[in-house]
Each structure stands twice: as structure tokens, then as C-alpha cells.
PDB file of C-alpha atoms in Angstrom:
ATOM      1  CA  ASP A  16     -10.510  38.729   2.667  1.00 38.00           C
ATOM      2  CA  ASP A  17      -8.005  38.245   5.511  1.00 38.00           C
ATOM      3  CA  GLY A  18      -6.546  35.121   3.967  1.00 38.00           C
ATOM      4  CA  SER A  19      -8.166  32.810   6.528  1.00 39.00           C
ATOM      5  CA  GLU A  20      -9.637  30.618   3.790  1.00 43.00           C
ATOM      6  CA  LEU A  21      -6.193  30.117   2.264  1.00 40.00           C
ATOM      7  CA  GLN A  22      -4.741  29.322   5.674  1.00 39.00           C
ATOM      8  CA  THR A  23      -7.483  26.771   6.332  1.00 40.00           C
ATOM      9  CA  ARG A  24      -6.613  25.046   3.075  1.00 40.00           C
ATOM     10  CA  ILE A  25      -2.920  25.050   3.959  1.00 39.00           C
ATOM     11  CA  ARG A  26      -3.609  23.428   7.339  1.00 38.00           C
ATOM     12  CA  SER A  27      -5.873  20.823   5.779  1.00 42.00           C
ATOM     13  CA  MET A  28      -3.299  19.847   3.138  1.00 44.00           C
ATOM     14  CA  SER A  29       0.031  20.218   4.945  1.00 43.00           C
ATOM     15  CA  THR A  30       1.350  17.340   7.015  1.00 47.00           C
ATOM     16  CA  PRO A  31       4.493  17.022   9.170  1.00 43.00           C
ATOM     17  CA  GLU A  32       5.440  14.010   7.026  1.00 55.00           C
ATOM     18  CA  ASP A  33       5.915  16.111   3.885  1.00 74.00           C
ATOM     19  CA  PRO A  34       9.010  18.305   4.149  1.00 81.00           C
ATOM     20  CA  LYS A  35       9.286  18.722   0.374  1.00 88.00           C
ATOM     21  CA  ILE A  36       6.923  21.657  -0.123  1.00 92.00           C
ATOM     22  CA  PRO A  37       8.884  24.321  -2.071  1.00 92.00           C
ATOM     23  CA  VAL A  38       9.114  27.976  -1.073  1.00 94.00           C
ATOM     24  CA  LEU A  39       8.048  30.436  -3.773  1.00 96.00           C
ATOM     25  CA  ASP A  40       8.314  34.155  -4.240  1.00 97.00           C
ATOM     26  CA  ILE A  41       4.983  35.715  -5.193  1.00 97.00           C
ATOM     27  CA  LYS A  42       6.428  36.510  -8.647  1.00 97.00           C
ATOM     28  CA  GLU A  43       6.922  32.766  -9.269  1.00 98.00           C
ATOM     29  CA  VAL A  44       3.302  31.871  -8.547  1.00 98.00           C
ATOM     30  CA  PRO A  45       1.768  32.518 -12.026  1.00 98.00           C
ATOM     31  CA  LYS A  46       4.294  30.241 -13.742  1.00 98.00           C
ATOM     32  CA  MET A  47       3.821  27.610 -11.063  1.00 98.00           C
ATOM     33  CA  ILE A  48       0.041  27.660 -11.522  1.00 98.00           C
ATOM     34  CA  GLU A  49       0.606  27.256 -15.259  1.00 98.00           C
ATOM     35  CA  LYS A  50       2.853  24.242 -14.592  1.00 98.00           C
ATOM     36  CA  ILE A  51       0.326  22.710 -12.203  1.00 98.00           C
ATOM     37  CA  THR A  52      -2.524  23.136 -14.679  1.00 98.00           C
ATOM     38  CA  ASN A  53      -0.757  22.182 -17.903  1.00 98.00           C
ATOM     39  CA  VAL A  54       1.842  19.637 -16.791  1.00 97.00           C
ATOM     40  CA  LEU A  55       1.461  18.196 -13.300  1.00 98.00           C
ATOM     41  CA  ILE A  56      -2.280  17.518 -13.307  1.00 98.00           C
ATOM     42  CA  PRO A  57      -2.447  16.121 -16.891  1.00 97.00           C
ATOM     43  CA  GLU A  58       0.456  13.797 -16.013  1.00 97.00           C
ATOM     44  CA  TYR A  59      -1.282  12.585 -12.818  1.00 97.00           C
ATOM     45  CA  THR A  60       1.569  13.773 -10.577  1.00 97.00           C
ATOM     46  CA  TRP A  61      -0.782  14.474  -7.673  1.00 97.00           C
ATOM     47  CA  ILE A  62       1.872  14.652  -4.950  1.00 95.00           C
ATOM     48  CA  GLU A  63       4.019  17.197  -6.778  1.00 96.00           C
ATOM     49  CA  ALA A  64       0.878  19.075  -7.810  1.00 97.00           C
ATOM     50  CA  GLY A  65      -0.302  19.207  -4.196  1.00 96.00           C
ATOM     51  CA  ARG A  66       3.059  20.411  -2.932  1.00 95.00           C
ATOM     52  CA  SER A  67       3.121  23.096  -5.620  1.00 97.00           C
ATOM     53  CA  ILE A  68      -0.422  24.218  -4.788  1.00 97.00           C
ATOM     54  CA  ILE A  69       0.518  24.603  -1.125  1.00 95.00           C
ATOM     55  CA  ALA A  70       3.614  26.576  -2.178  1.00 96.00           C
ATOM     56  CA  CYS A  71       1.380  28.924  -4.186  1.00 97.00           C
ATOM     57  CA  ASP A  72      -1.060  29.231  -1.260  1.00 96.00           C
ATOM     58  CA  ASN A  73       1.803  30.102   1.084  1.00 95.00           C
ATOM     59  CA  ALA A  74       3.276  32.717  -1.259  1.00 97.00           C
ATOM     60  CA  MET A  75      -0.146  34.321  -1.805  1.00 97.00           C
ATOM     61  CA  LYS A  76      -0.835  34.367   1.918  1.00 96.00           C
ATOM     62  CA  LYS A  77       2.525  35.995   2.582  1.00 96.00           C
ATOM     63  CA  ALA A  78       1.981  38.646  -0.106  1.00 96.00           C
ATOM     64  CA  GLY A  79      -1.432  39.454   1.348  1.00 94.00           C
ATOM     65  CA  SER A  80      -4.881  40.178  -0.005  1.00 91.00           C
ATOM     66  CA  GLY A  81      -4.926  43.078  -2.450  1.00 93.00           C
ATOM     67  CA  HIS A  82      -1.558  42.300  -3.999  1.00 96.00           C
ATOM     68  CA  LYS A  83      -1.866  42.522  -7.774  1.00 97.00           C
ATOM     69  CA  ILE A  84      -0.520  39.022  -8.417  1.00 97.00           C
ATOM     70  CA  VAL A  85      -2.649  37.528  -5.635  1.00 97.00           C
ATOM     71  CA  GLU A  86      -5.846  39.002  -7.078  1.00 96.00           C
ATOM     72  CA  LYS A  87      -4.891  37.830 -10.565  1.00 96.00           C
ATOM     73  CA  CYS A  88      -4.123  34.278  -9.407  1.00 97.00           C
ATOM     74  CA  LYS A  89      -7.089  33.701  -7.086  1.00 96.00           C
ATOM     75  CA  PRO A  90      -9.509  32.578  -9.832  1.00 97.00           C
ATOM     76  CA  LEU A  91      -6.792  30.393 -11.380  1.00 97.00           C
ATOM     77  CA  MET A  92      -6.520  28.541  -8.061  1.00 97.00           C
ATOM     78  CA  GLU A  93     -10.253  27.851  -7.920  1.00 96.00           C
ATOM     79  CA  THR A  94     -10.633  25.627 -10.985  1.00 97.00           C
ATOM     80  CA  GLU A  95     -12.158  22.158 -10.744  1.00 97.00           C
ATOM     81  CA  ALA A  96      -8.807  20.606 -11.667  1.00 97.00           C
ATOM     82  CA  ILE A  97      -7.012  22.416  -8.829  1.00 97.00           C
ATOM     83  CA  HIS A  98      -9.740  21.427  -6.358  1.00 97.00           C
ATOM     84  CA  ASP A  99      -9.388  17.810  -7.487  1.00 97.00           C
ATOM     85  CA  ALA A 100      -5.608  17.933  -6.995  1.00 97.00           C
ATOM     86  CA  ARG A 101      -6.104  19.371  -3.487  1.00 96.00           C
ATOM     87  CA  LYS A 102      -8.194  16.315  -2.558  1.00 96.00           C
ATOM     88  CA  ARG A 103      -5.918  13.734  -4.144  1.00 97.00           C
ATOM     89  CA  TYR A 104      -2.608  15.030  -2.781  1.00 96.00           C
ATOM     90  CA  PRO A 105      -3.156  14.074   0.903  1.00 94.00           C
ATOM     91  CA  LYS A 106      -4.610  10.693  -0.112  1.00 94.00           C
ATOM     92  CA  CYS A 107      -1.474   9.912  -2.128  1.00 94.00           C
ATOM     93  CA  LEU A 108       0.819  11.106   0.642  1.00 91.00           C
ATOM     94  CA  LYS A 109      -1.033   8.997   3.222  1.00 90.00           C
ATOM     95  CA  ALA A 110      -0.859   5.940   0.957  1.00 91.00           C
ATOM     96  CA  LEU A 111       2.873   6.430   0.422  1.00 88.00           C
ATOM     97  CA  GLY A 112       3.386   6.342   4.191  1.00 84.00           C
ATOM     98  CA  LEU A 113       1.130   3.328   4.759  1.00 82.00           C
ATOM     99  CA  LEU A 114       2.773   1.320   2.000  1.00 82.00           C
ATOM    100  CA  ASP A 115       6.263   1.778   3.446  1.00 74.00           C
ATOM    101  CA  LEU A 116       5.508   1.127   7.135  1.00 73.00           C
ATOM    102  CA  ASN A 117       5.013  -2.217   8.884  1.00 71.00           C
ATOM    103  CA  ASP A 118       4.066  -0.837  12.314  1.00 75.00           C
ATOM    104  CA  GLY A 119       0.902  -2.361  13.761  1.00 83.00           C
ATOM    105  CA  TRP A 120       0.730  -5.203  11.247  1.00 90.00           C
ATOM    106  CA  LYS A 121       0.587  -8.890  12.229  1.00 89.00           C
ATOM    107  CA  PHE A 122       3.006 -10.898  10.107  1.00 89.00           C
ATOM    108  CA  TYR A 123       1.441 -13.995   8.511  1.00 88.00           C
ATOM    109  CA  LYS A 124       3.921 -15.596   6.110  1.00 88.00           C
ATOM    110  CA  ASP A 125       6.863 -15.007   3.779  1.00 90.00           C
ATOM    111  CA  GLU A 126       6.633 -17.182   0.680  1.00 86.00           C
ATOM    112  CA  ASN A 127       7.916 -16.792  -2.886  1.00 81.00           C
ATOM    113  CA  ASN A 128       9.456 -13.393  -2.035  1.00 84.00           C
ATOM    114  CA  THR A 129       6.049 -12.199  -0.829  1.00 90.00           C
ATOM    115  CA  LYS A 130       5.304 -11.097   2.726  1.00 91.00           C
ATOM    116  CA  VAL A 131       1.690 -11.003   3.908  1.00 90.00           C
ATOM    117  CA  TYR A 132       0.393  -9.083   6.925  1.00 90.00           C
ATOM    118  CA  SER A 133      -3.026  -8.407   8.431  1.00 88.00           C
ATOM    119  CA  LYS A 134      -4.673  -6.384  11.191  1.00 87.00           C
ATOM    120  CA  TYR A 135      -7.980  -5.047  12.459  1.00 85.00           C
ATOM    121  CA  ASP A 136      -8.377  -1.319  13.020  1.00 86.00           C
ATOM    122  CA  GLU A 137     -10.286   0.398  15.833  1.00 86.00           C
ATOM    123  CA  LYS A 138     -13.479   0.316  13.729  1.00 87.00           C
ATOM    124  CA  GLY A 139     -13.237  -3.433  13.202  1.00 83.00           C
ATOM    125  CA  ASN A 140     -12.193  -3.228   9.549  1.00 87.00           C
ATOM    126  CA  PHE A 141      -9.951  -6.016   8.279  1.00 86.00           C
ATOM    127  CA  TRP A 142      -6.710  -4.852   6.621  1.00 90.00           C
ATOM    128  CA  ILE A 143      -4.417  -6.911   4.391  1.00 90.00           C
ATOM    129  CA  LYS A 144      -0.933  -5.987   3.235  1.00 92.00           C
ATOM    130  CA  VAL A 145       0.986  -7.846   0.523  1.00 92.00           C
ATOM    131  CA  ASP A 146       4.618  -6.849  -0.093  1.00 93.00           C
ATOM    132  CA  GLY A 147       6.260  -8.814  -2.875  1.00 92.00           C
ATOM    133  CA  ILE A 148       8.500  -8.871  -5.922  1.00 94.00           C
ATOM    134  CA  PHE A 149       6.985  -8.850  -9.402  1.00 94.00           C
ATOM    135  CA  TYR A 150       9.346 -10.238 -12.041  1.00 93.00           C
ATOM    136  CA  GLY A 151       8.933  -8.299 -15.258  1.00 93.00           C
ATOM    137  CA  ASN A 152       8.438  -4.886 -16.811  1.00 94.00           C
ATOM    138  CA  PRO A 153       7.129  -2.255 -14.321  1.00 96.00           C
ATOM    139  CA  THR A 154       4.717  -0.966 -16.969  1.00 96.00           C
ATOM    140  CA  THR A 155       3.309  -4.472 -17.298  1.00 96.00           C
ATOM    141  CA  CYS A 156       2.948  -4.675 -13.509  1.00 96.00           C
ATOM    142  CA  ALA A 157       1.014  -1.386 -13.418  1.00 97.00           C
ATOM    143  CA  SER A 158      -1.106  -2.408 -16.397  1.00 96.00           C
ATOM    144  CA  ILE A 159      -2.225  -5.659 -14.765  1.00 96.00           C
ATOM    145  CA  TRP A 160      -3.668  -3.631 -11.905  1.00 96.00           C
ATOM    146  CA  LYS A 161      -5.030  -0.867 -14.130  1.00 96.00           C
ATOM    147  CA  GLU A 162      -6.888  -3.102 -16.588  1.00 97.00           C
ATOM    148  CA  GLY A 163      -9.658  -4.010 -14.156  1.00 96.00           C
ATOM    149  CA  ASP A 164     -11.800  -5.700 -16.790  1.00 97.00           C
ATOM    150  CA  LEU A 165      -9.012  -8.280 -17.197  1.00 97.00           C
ATOM    151  CA  PHE A 166      -8.906  -9.344 -13.533  1.00 97.00           C
ATOM    152  CA  LYS A 167     -10.682 -12.522 -14.645  1.00 97.00           C
ATOM    153  CA  GLU A 168      -7.488 -13.472 -16.499  1.00 96.00           C
ATOM    154  CA  TRP A 169      -5.293 -13.718 -13.398  1.00 95.00           C
ATOM    155  CA  PHE A 170      -6.783 -12.695 -10.006  1.00 93.00           C
ATOM    156  CA  PRO A 171      -7.362 -15.717  -7.720  1.00 89.00           C
ATOM    157  CA  PHE A 172     -11.035 -16.777  -7.512  1.00 91.00           C
ATOM    158  CA  VAL A 173     -12.174 -14.118  -9.989  1.00 95.00           C
ATOM    159  CA  SER A 174     -14.216 -15.405 -12.929  1.00 96.00           C
ATOM    160  CA  HIS A 175     -15.798 -12.216 -14.279  1.00 96.00           C
ATOM    161  CA  SER A 176     -14.728  -8.567 -14.543  1.00 98.00           C
ATOM    162  CA  GLU A 177     -15.830  -5.560 -16.573  1.00 97.00           C
ATOM    163  CA  PHE A 178     -15.378  -1.806 -16.933  1.00 97.00           C
ATOM    164  CA  PHE A 179     -18.258   0.503 -16.095  1.00 97.00           C
ATOM    165  CA  TYR A 180     -16.574   3.858 -16.715  1.00 97.00           C
ATOM    166  CA  LYS A 181     -13.209   5.110 -17.945  1.00 96.00           C
ATOM    167  CA  GLU A 182     -12.749   8.697 -16.778  1.00 95.00           C
ATOM    168  CA  SER A 183      -9.218   9.069 -18.134  1.00 95.00           C
ATOM    169  CA  ASP A 184      -6.150   6.980 -18.968  1.00 96.00           C
ATOM    170  CA  ALA A 185      -5.513   6.696 -15.228  1.00 96.00           C
ATOM    171  CA  GLU A 186      -9.008   6.561 -13.719  1.00 97.00           C
ATOM    172  CA  ILE A 187     -11.565   3.761 -13.999  1.00 97.00           C
ATOM    173  CA  VAL A 188     -14.668   2.260 -12.389  1.00 98.00           C
ATOM    174  CA  PHE A 189     -15.005  -1.515 -12.714  1.00 98.00           C
ATOM    175  CA  ARG A 190     -16.548  -4.670 -11.271  1.00 98.00           C
ATOM    176  CA  TYR A 191     -14.933  -8.033 -10.575  1.00 97.00           C
ATOM    177  CA  GLY A 192     -16.114 -11.152  -8.780  1.00 96.00           C
ATOM    178  CA  GLY A 193     -16.323 -14.917  -8.636  1.00 96.00           C
ATOM    179  CA  THR A 194     -16.962 -17.932  -6.474  1.00 92.00           C
ATOM    180  CA  ASN A 195     -14.936 -18.936  -3.430  1.00 81.00           C
ATOM    181  CA  PRO A 196     -15.556 -21.555  -0.713  1.00 74.00           C
ATOM    182  CA  LEU A 197     -17.906 -19.125   1.084  1.00 74.00           C
ATOM    183  CA  GLY A 198     -20.050 -18.460  -1.974  1.00 85.00           C
ATOM    184  CA  LYS A 199     -20.360 -15.858  -4.699  1.00 94.00           C
ATOM    185  CA  SER A 200     -19.137 -12.293  -4.227  1.00 93.00           C
ATOM    186  CA  GLU A 201     -18.167  -9.206  -6.205  1.00 96.00           C
ATOM    187  CA  SER A 202     -16.769  -5.703  -5.719  1.00 96.00           C
ATOM    188  CA  ILE A 203     -17.209  -2.440  -7.610  1.00 98.00           C
ATOM    189  CA  LEU A 204     -14.147  -0.201  -7.380  1.00 98.00           C
ATOM    190  CA  HIS A 205     -13.159   3.309  -8.384  1.00 98.00           C
ATOM    191  CA  GLY A 206      -9.418   3.368  -9.035  1.00 97.00           C
ATOM    192  CA  TRP A 207      -7.016   6.129 -10.084  1.00 98.00           C
ATOM    193  CA  GLY A 208      -3.295   6.487 -10.633  1.00 98.00           C
ATOM    194  CA  CYS A 209      -0.579   8.790  -9.331  1.00 98.00           C
ATOM    195  CA  SER A 210       2.749   9.149 -11.113  1.00 97.00           C
ATOM    196  CA  HIS A 211       5.391   9.893  -8.478  1.00 95.00           C
ATOM    197  CA  MET A 212       8.485   9.054 -10.474  1.00 92.00           C
ATOM    198  CA  HIS A 213      10.144  12.459 -10.604  1.00 86.00           C
ATOM    199  CA  ASP A 214      11.457  11.835  -7.060  1.00 81.00           C
ATOM    200  CA  PRO A 215      14.362   9.317  -6.968  1.00 80.00           C
ATOM    201  CA  ASP A 216      14.077   9.009  -3.160  1.00 80.00           C
ATOM    202  CA  ASP A 217      10.563   7.560  -2.878  1.00 83.00           C
ATOM    203  CA  GLY A 218       9.547   7.366  -6.520  1.00 88.00           C
ATOM    204  CA  CYS A 219       6.883   4.929  -7.681  1.00 95.00           C
ATOM    205  CA  PHE A 220       3.572   4.649  -9.467  1.00 97.00           C
ATOM    206  CA  LEU A 221       0.596   4.533  -7.110  1.00 97.00           C
ATOM    207  CA  ILE A 222      -2.883   3.180  -7.699  1.00 97.00           C
ATOM    208  CA  LEU A 223      -5.520   4.194  -5.163  1.00 97.00           C
ATOM    209  CA  GLY A 224      -9.217   3.607  -4.815  1.00 96.00           C
ATOM    210  CA  GLY A 225     -12.094   1.943  -3.034  1.00 97.00           C
ATOM    211  CA  SER A 226     -15.701   0.856  -3.414  1.00 97.00           C
ATOM    212  CA  VAL A 227     -18.393   3.228  -4.660  1.00 97.00           C
ATOM    213  CA  LYS A 228     -22.192   2.909  -4.406  1.00 95.00           C
ATOM    214  CA  GLU A 229     -22.886   4.922  -7.568  1.00 96.00           C
ATOM    215  CA  TRP A 230     -21.035   6.984 -10.141  1.00 96.00           C
ATOM    216  CA  ARG A 231     -21.951  10.588 -10.932  1.00 94.00           C
ATOM    217  CA  GLY A 232     -25.499   9.975  -9.768  1.00 95.00           C
ATOM    218  CA  LYS A 233     -25.923   6.768 -11.756  1.00 95.00           C
ATOM    219  CA  PRO A 234     -26.584   3.555  -9.778  1.00 95.00           C
ATOM    220  CA  PHE A 235     -24.855   0.278 -10.592  1.00 97.00           C
ATOM    221  CA  PRO A 236     -26.643  -2.948 -11.525  1.00 95.00           C
ATOM    222  CA  LYS A 237     -27.795  -4.916  -8.486  1.00 95.00           C
ATOM    223  CA  PRO A 238     -25.755  -8.013  -7.617  1.00 95.00           C
ATOM    224  CA  GLY A 239     -27.031 -11.304  -8.935  1.00 92.00           C
ATOM    225  CA  PHE A 240     -28.905 -13.947  -6.985  1.00 93.00           C
ATOM    226  CA  MET A 241     -27.000 -15.072  -3.864  1.00 93.00           C
ATOM    227  CA  VAL A 242     -24.093 -12.740  -4.719  1.00 95.00           C
ATOM    228  CA  THR A 243     -22.567 -10.700  -1.878  1.00 93.00           C
ATOM    229  CA  ARG A 244     -21.231  -7.294  -2.847  1.00 94.00           C
ATOM    230  CA  ASN A 245     -18.080  -6.701  -0.796  1.00 92.00           C
ATOM    231  CA  TRP A 246     -17.128  -3.209   0.344  1.00 94.00           C
ATOM    232  CA  VAL A 247     -13.492  -2.162  -0.025  1.00 95.00           C
ATOM    233  CA  ASN A 248     -12.863   0.809   2.278  1.00 95.00           C
ATOM    234  CA  ASP A 249      -9.465   1.570   0.906  1.00 95.00           C
ATOM    235  CA  LEU A 250      -7.075   0.260  -1.729  1.00 96.00           C
ATOM    236  CA  SER A 251      -3.457   1.372  -2.188  1.00 96.00           C
ATOM    237  CA  ILE A 252      -0.966  -0.202  -4.596  1.00 96.00           C
ATOM    238  CA  LEU A 253       2.705   0.680  -5.117  1.00 96.00           C
ATOM    239  CA  VAL A 254       4.757  -0.191  -8.221  1.00 97.00           C
ATOM    240  CA  GLU A 255       8.478   0.565  -7.762  1.00 96.00           C
ATOM    241  CA  PRO A 256      11.199  -0.523 -10.236  1.00 96.00           C
ATOM    242  CA  LEU A 257      14.223  -2.139  -8.572  1.00 95.00           C
ATOM    243  CA  GLY A 258      16.314  -2.931 -11.641  1.00 93.00           C
ATOM    244  CA  LEU A 259      17.858  -6.232 -12.757  1.00 94.00           C
ATOM    245  CA  ASN A 260      18.700  -9.038 -10.332  1.00 93.00           C
ATOM    246  CA  ALA A 261      21.720 -11.370 -10.579  1.00 93.00           C
ATOM    247  CA  GLU A 262      19.857 -13.597 -13.040  1.00 93.00           C
ATOM    248  CA  GLY A 263      19.136 -10.664 -15.330  1.00 93.00           C
ATOM    249  CA  GLU A 264      15.433 -10.553 -14.455  1.00 92.00           C
ATOM    250  CA  GLU A 265      13.806  -7.177 -13.927  1.00 94.00           C
ATOM    251  CA  GLU A 266      12.397  -6.831 -10.410  1.00 95.00           C
ATOM    252  CA  VAL A 267       9.572  -4.560  -9.332  1.00 95.00           C
ATOM    253  CA  ARG A 268       8.504  -4.010  -5.757  1.00 94.00           C
ATOM    254  CA  ASN A 269       4.737  -4.424  -5.656  1.00 95.00           C
ATOM    255  CA  VAL A 270       2.855  -3.592  -2.455  1.00 94.00           C
ATOM    256  CA  LEU A 271      -0.889  -3.809  -1.951  1.00 94.00           C
ATOM    257  CA  ILE A 272      -2.880  -2.623   1.056  1.00 94.00           C
ATOM    258  CA  SER A 273      -6.613  -3.221   1.226  1.00 93.00           C
ATOM    259  CA  SER A 274      -9.146  -2.477   3.949  1.00 92.00           C
ATOM    260  CA  LEU A 275     -12.330  -4.549   3.833  1.00 87.00           C
ATOM    261  CA  LYS A 276     -15.617  -3.928   5.606  1.00 83.00           C
ATOM    262  CA  LEU A 277     -16.174  -7.393   7.040  1.00 74.00           C
ATOM    263  CA  PRO A 278     -17.524  -8.888  10.254  1.00 68.00           C
ATOM    264  CA  LYS A 279     -14.962 -10.235  12.693  1.00 71.00           C
ATOM    265  CA  LEU A 280     -13.484 -13.183  10.868  1.00 70.00           C
ATOM    266  CA  PRO A 281     -12.869 -16.618  12.405  1.00 78.00           C
ATOM    267  CA  THR A 282      -9.191 -17.519  12.430  1.00 74.00           C
ATOM    268  CA  TRP A 283      -9.616 -20.327   9.913  1.00 76.00           C
ATOM    269  CA  PHE A 284     -11.204 -18.002   7.372  1.00 76.00           C
ATOM    270  CA  MET A 285      -8.645 -15.252   7.847  1.00 75.00           C
ATOM    271  CA  GLU A 286      -5.843 -17.758   7.302  1.00 75.00           C
ATOM    272  CA  TRP A 287      -7.638 -19.131   4.230  1.00 74.00           C
ATOM    273  CA  VAL A 288      -7.897 -15.625   2.735  1.00 73.00           C
ATOM    274  CA  LEU A 289      -4.255 -14.863   3.499  1.00 74.00           C
ATOM    275  CA  GLY A 290      -2.912 -18.269   2.450  1.00 76.00           C
ATOM    276  CA  LYS A 291      -5.015 -19.066  -0.599  1.00 75.00           C
ATOM    277  CA  VAL A 292      -5.572 -15.658  -2.147  1.00 79.00           C
ATOM    278  CA  PHE A 293      -2.998 -13.100  -1.094  1.00 83.00           C
ATOM    279  CA  ILE A 294       0.159 -15.163  -0.600  1.00 82.00           C
ATOM    280  CA  ASN A 295      -0.143 -16.145  -4.269  1.00 81.00           C
ATOM    281  CA  LEU A 296      -1.237 -12.759  -5.570  1.00 84.00           C
ATOM    282  CA  VAL A 297       2.122 -11.379  -6.719  1.00 84.00           C
ATOM    283  CA  ALA A 298       3.132 -14.787  -8.103  1.00 85.00           C
ATOM    284  CA  ALA A 299      -0.110 -14.858 -10.130  1.00 90.00           C
ATOM    285  CA  MET A 300       0.694 -11.369 -11.392  1.00 90.00           C
ATOM    286  CA  SER A 301       4.253 -12.338 -12.332  1.00 89.00           C
ATOM    287  CA  SER A 302       2.949 -15.344 -14.271  1.00 93.00           C
ATOM    288  CA  CYS A 303       0.468 -13.110 -16.089  1.00 95.00           C
ATOM    289  CA  GLY A 304       3.228 -10.559 -16.732  1.00 94.00           C
ATOM    290  CA  LYS A 305       5.654 -13.095 -18.203  1.00 94.00           C
ATOM    291  CA  LYS A 306       2.998 -14.249 -20.660  1.00 95.00           C
ATOM    292  CA  CYS A 307       2.257 -10.637 -21.530  1.00 95.00           C
ATOM    293  CA  ASP A 308       5.929  -9.713 -22.083  1.00 93.00           C
ATOM    294  CA  ALA A 309       6.772 -12.825 -24.129  1.00 94.00           C
ATOM    295  CA  LYS A 310       7.777 -12.088 -27.723  1.00 92.00           C
ATOM    296  CA  GLY A 311       4.769 -12.155 -30.030  1.00 94.00           C
ATOM    297  CA  SER A 312       2.365 -12.594 -27.123  1.00 95.00           C
ATOM    298  CA  GLU A 313      -1.327 -12.315 -27.918  1.00 96.00           C
ATOM    299  CA  THR A 314      -2.652 -12.477 -24.359  1.00 96.00           C
ATOM    300  CA  PRO A 315      -5.385  -9.935 -23.537  1.00 95.00           C
ATOM    301  CA  HIS A 316      -2.902  -7.856 -21.517  1.00 95.00           C
ATOM    302  CA  ALA A 317      -0.297  -7.917 -24.306  1.00 96.00           C
ATOM    303  CA  VAL A 318      -2.814  -6.792 -26.907  1.00 95.00           C
ATOM    304  CA  ARG A 319      -4.088  -4.047 -24.599  1.00 94.00           C
ATOM    305  CA  THR A 320      -0.675  -2.649 -23.639  1.00 94.00           C
ATOM    306  CA  ARG A 321       0.544  -2.626 -27.266  1.00 93.00           C
ATOM    307  CA  SER A 322      -2.493  -0.700 -28.484  1.00 94.00           C
ATOM    308  CA  ASP A 323      -2.771   1.833 -25.642  1.00 95.00           C
ATOM    309  CA  LYS A 324      -0.425   4.798 -25.996  1.00 95.00           C
ATOM    310  CA  PHE A 325      -0.774   5.529 -22.271  1.00 96.00           C
ATOM    311  CA  TYR A 326       1.711   2.697 -21.785  1.00 96.00           C
ATOM    312  CA  SER A 327       4.138   3.230 -24.683  1.00 94.00           C
ATOM    313  CA  ASP A 328       4.114   7.042 -24.769  1.00 96.00           C
ATOM    314  CA  PHE A 329       3.689   7.811 -21.067  1.00 96.00           C
ATOM    315  CA  LEU A 330       4.235   5.085 -18.485  1.00 96.00           C
ATOM    316  CA  ASP A 331       7.199   3.414 -20.240  1.00 96.00           C
ATOM    317  CA  VAL A 332       8.846   6.827 -20.601  1.00 95.00           C
ATOM    318  CA  LYS A 333       8.275   7.766 -16.944  1.00 95.00           C
ATOM    319  CA  PHE A 334       9.595   4.439 -15.658  1.00 95.00           C
ATOM    320  CA  ASP A 335      12.690   4.686 -17.907  1.00 95.00           C
ATOM    321  CA  GLU A 336      13.392   8.227 -16.692  1.00 94.00           C
ATOM    322  CA  PHE A 337      12.986   7.084 -13.091  1.00 94.00           C
ATOM    323  CA  LYS A 338      15.351   4.124 -13.530  1.00 93.00           C
ATOM    324  CA  GLU A 339      17.940   6.440 -15.081  1.00 93.00           C
ATOM    325  CA  LYS A 340      17.694   8.839 -12.122  1.00 91.00           C
ATOM    326  CA  ARG A 341      18.237   5.950  -9.713  1.00 91.00           C
ATOM    327  CA  GLY A 342      21.021   4.436 -11.778  1.00 90.00           C
ATOM    328  CA  LEU A 343      19.096   1.188 -12.306  1.00 89.00           C
ATOM    329  CA  LYS A 344      19.749  -1.174 -15.217  1.00 75.00           C
TER     330      LYS A 344
END
């Protein structure tokens, strides 16, 4: 083995936009692999896991095939969990860049502290970007997106939603749909989370995903009569705590980018989608969040977040640590 396979992996994962890949000595690699496997991956920190995997790859490449530590660590770097992290890292990094850039987007409107943009890409896919302020607890904000079966409680024009599969605390497959002026439609999405809150510079919680035709070889139920099943090419959501505003309300930056496989839309329909659905999206979330966070609340989201330790024992803790690092109230 001349190390070419490792180098191929490094090229496929490394990007000029990620200068934060650490440099390791070969002696540090075993402990780093242990950290990746036992801490970073279980805590869904895919960006830090990916950077650490590349650092291990680089150190092993530099030490060369035949080195005792390299030979010992090779099988540890070939687990299913490591392979999964390799795939998720560049997706998270790409999403982080897309969510923070406005280049190439056509501005539509700024209303209720929410900016909405749209564009078509070279393949004709329709992209929507919503950049707004959610007023409330960042954990509540993340939970409203994560609990896909509760979309019917708040998402504009959605009347039904349900889980199909729950792979982990931060990975789900679900369906949601309803009736709009063009008829009945639904989407089936695979969504997963990335905790990126160890980094005070660009820290946030990410939710990524898109449509799937089947799950682990199992087909989904066919859509009902006269129901169109929409295809979501890509979905990226950012949840970033900003701290308290002058009125003492907690603010959270909430950005959504979605790419939809749609025919070229007439202007009137595009403006309807942007104006009726997405301009009100963050406001609808904030309203749902305030009801959830109210003392003694028994809304479906409140009941869910109180009973799920993923929120109290993990996400709340990570957001609090992040706010402390940034010096936020």
C-alpha cells in the first residue's frame, strides 16, 4: 500500500474553505481515533469529527505504510461510523458556507425581521432562502424543526405529518403535507443534525436533509389520490443563539435553505410561495415556540421537549456552553 487510497480520501474531504484541520503527530492518532469514535460521532459533531479524521489520515500518510501505529490504526479507521462521518463532514461544511452567503440570491422581501431570497440553479432547480430571527429558546427552535411529526401544528399549509423512522436522537425520516391553492401535496424527508457548538466563531446547530424514495430497502406508502409528492433536493437549517435583545427576549438566528425539484414557476406562483409560506415561516415558528416555552404549557412540542432527554441532557447543555463561550446572556 503506497498510501494512495488515503490520499484520495484526503482530497475528497479537504476543501480550501476549511483551514481548521489540526496537525497531529503519528503518536497522537490512536487517542484521536478514540475521541472520534467515543465522543465526536456520538455527539453528532460531524464537522469536528471530519476535521479530526483528515488529521489522522494526514499523520498516517506522513508516517508511511508499515509504521507500527499506522498498521494498528488502519482497521480502526475503516468502521461504519467513521465512513459515515467522512460522508457527513463535507455536507455540513458546504451547508455552513451556503447558509452564511447571499451571493447569487435574488432578494424578495424583508418583513418581521425575516429576509427571503430565491434563485434558480443551472439545472433549473428552485432554491429558497429564509433568514430570520426566532424569539425564544434555541433548543425550542431546534426542536420545532426536529419533531417532523408535529409540522402539522405550525408549518403553513401543512395539515398532516408523521414519523416513519427514527434512526437516532438526531436522525429521522418523516412525511408532511397538506392542501394549498394548487392542490394537495406532500414530501418525505430524511433529516439529521450536526452539533457545531464547540466553535465560538461559527458555532450553531445544523439540520440537513432531503427527500428519499425509500429507506433501507423499504418503500414508502404511495401518495393518496390527487396528491403530488414533492421532491426536496436539499435542505439546510441553521440555529444560532444570539443572546438577549434590549427587551430581554432571547433571539436565535434561524436560516433555512431549500432546493425544490419543480418546473419553471410562473412569477405569480413564485411570489405566492415566497409571500404566503416562507415570509411567515419564522414568525409561525416563534409563535409555536412561545406557546411551547410558556410556564405549564401542554402543547405537543412542550410535552415532547420535557420528556425527551436529548433536549434537557444534551442540546440545552450544548447551547448553554456555546453561549458562555461567546459571552452571551
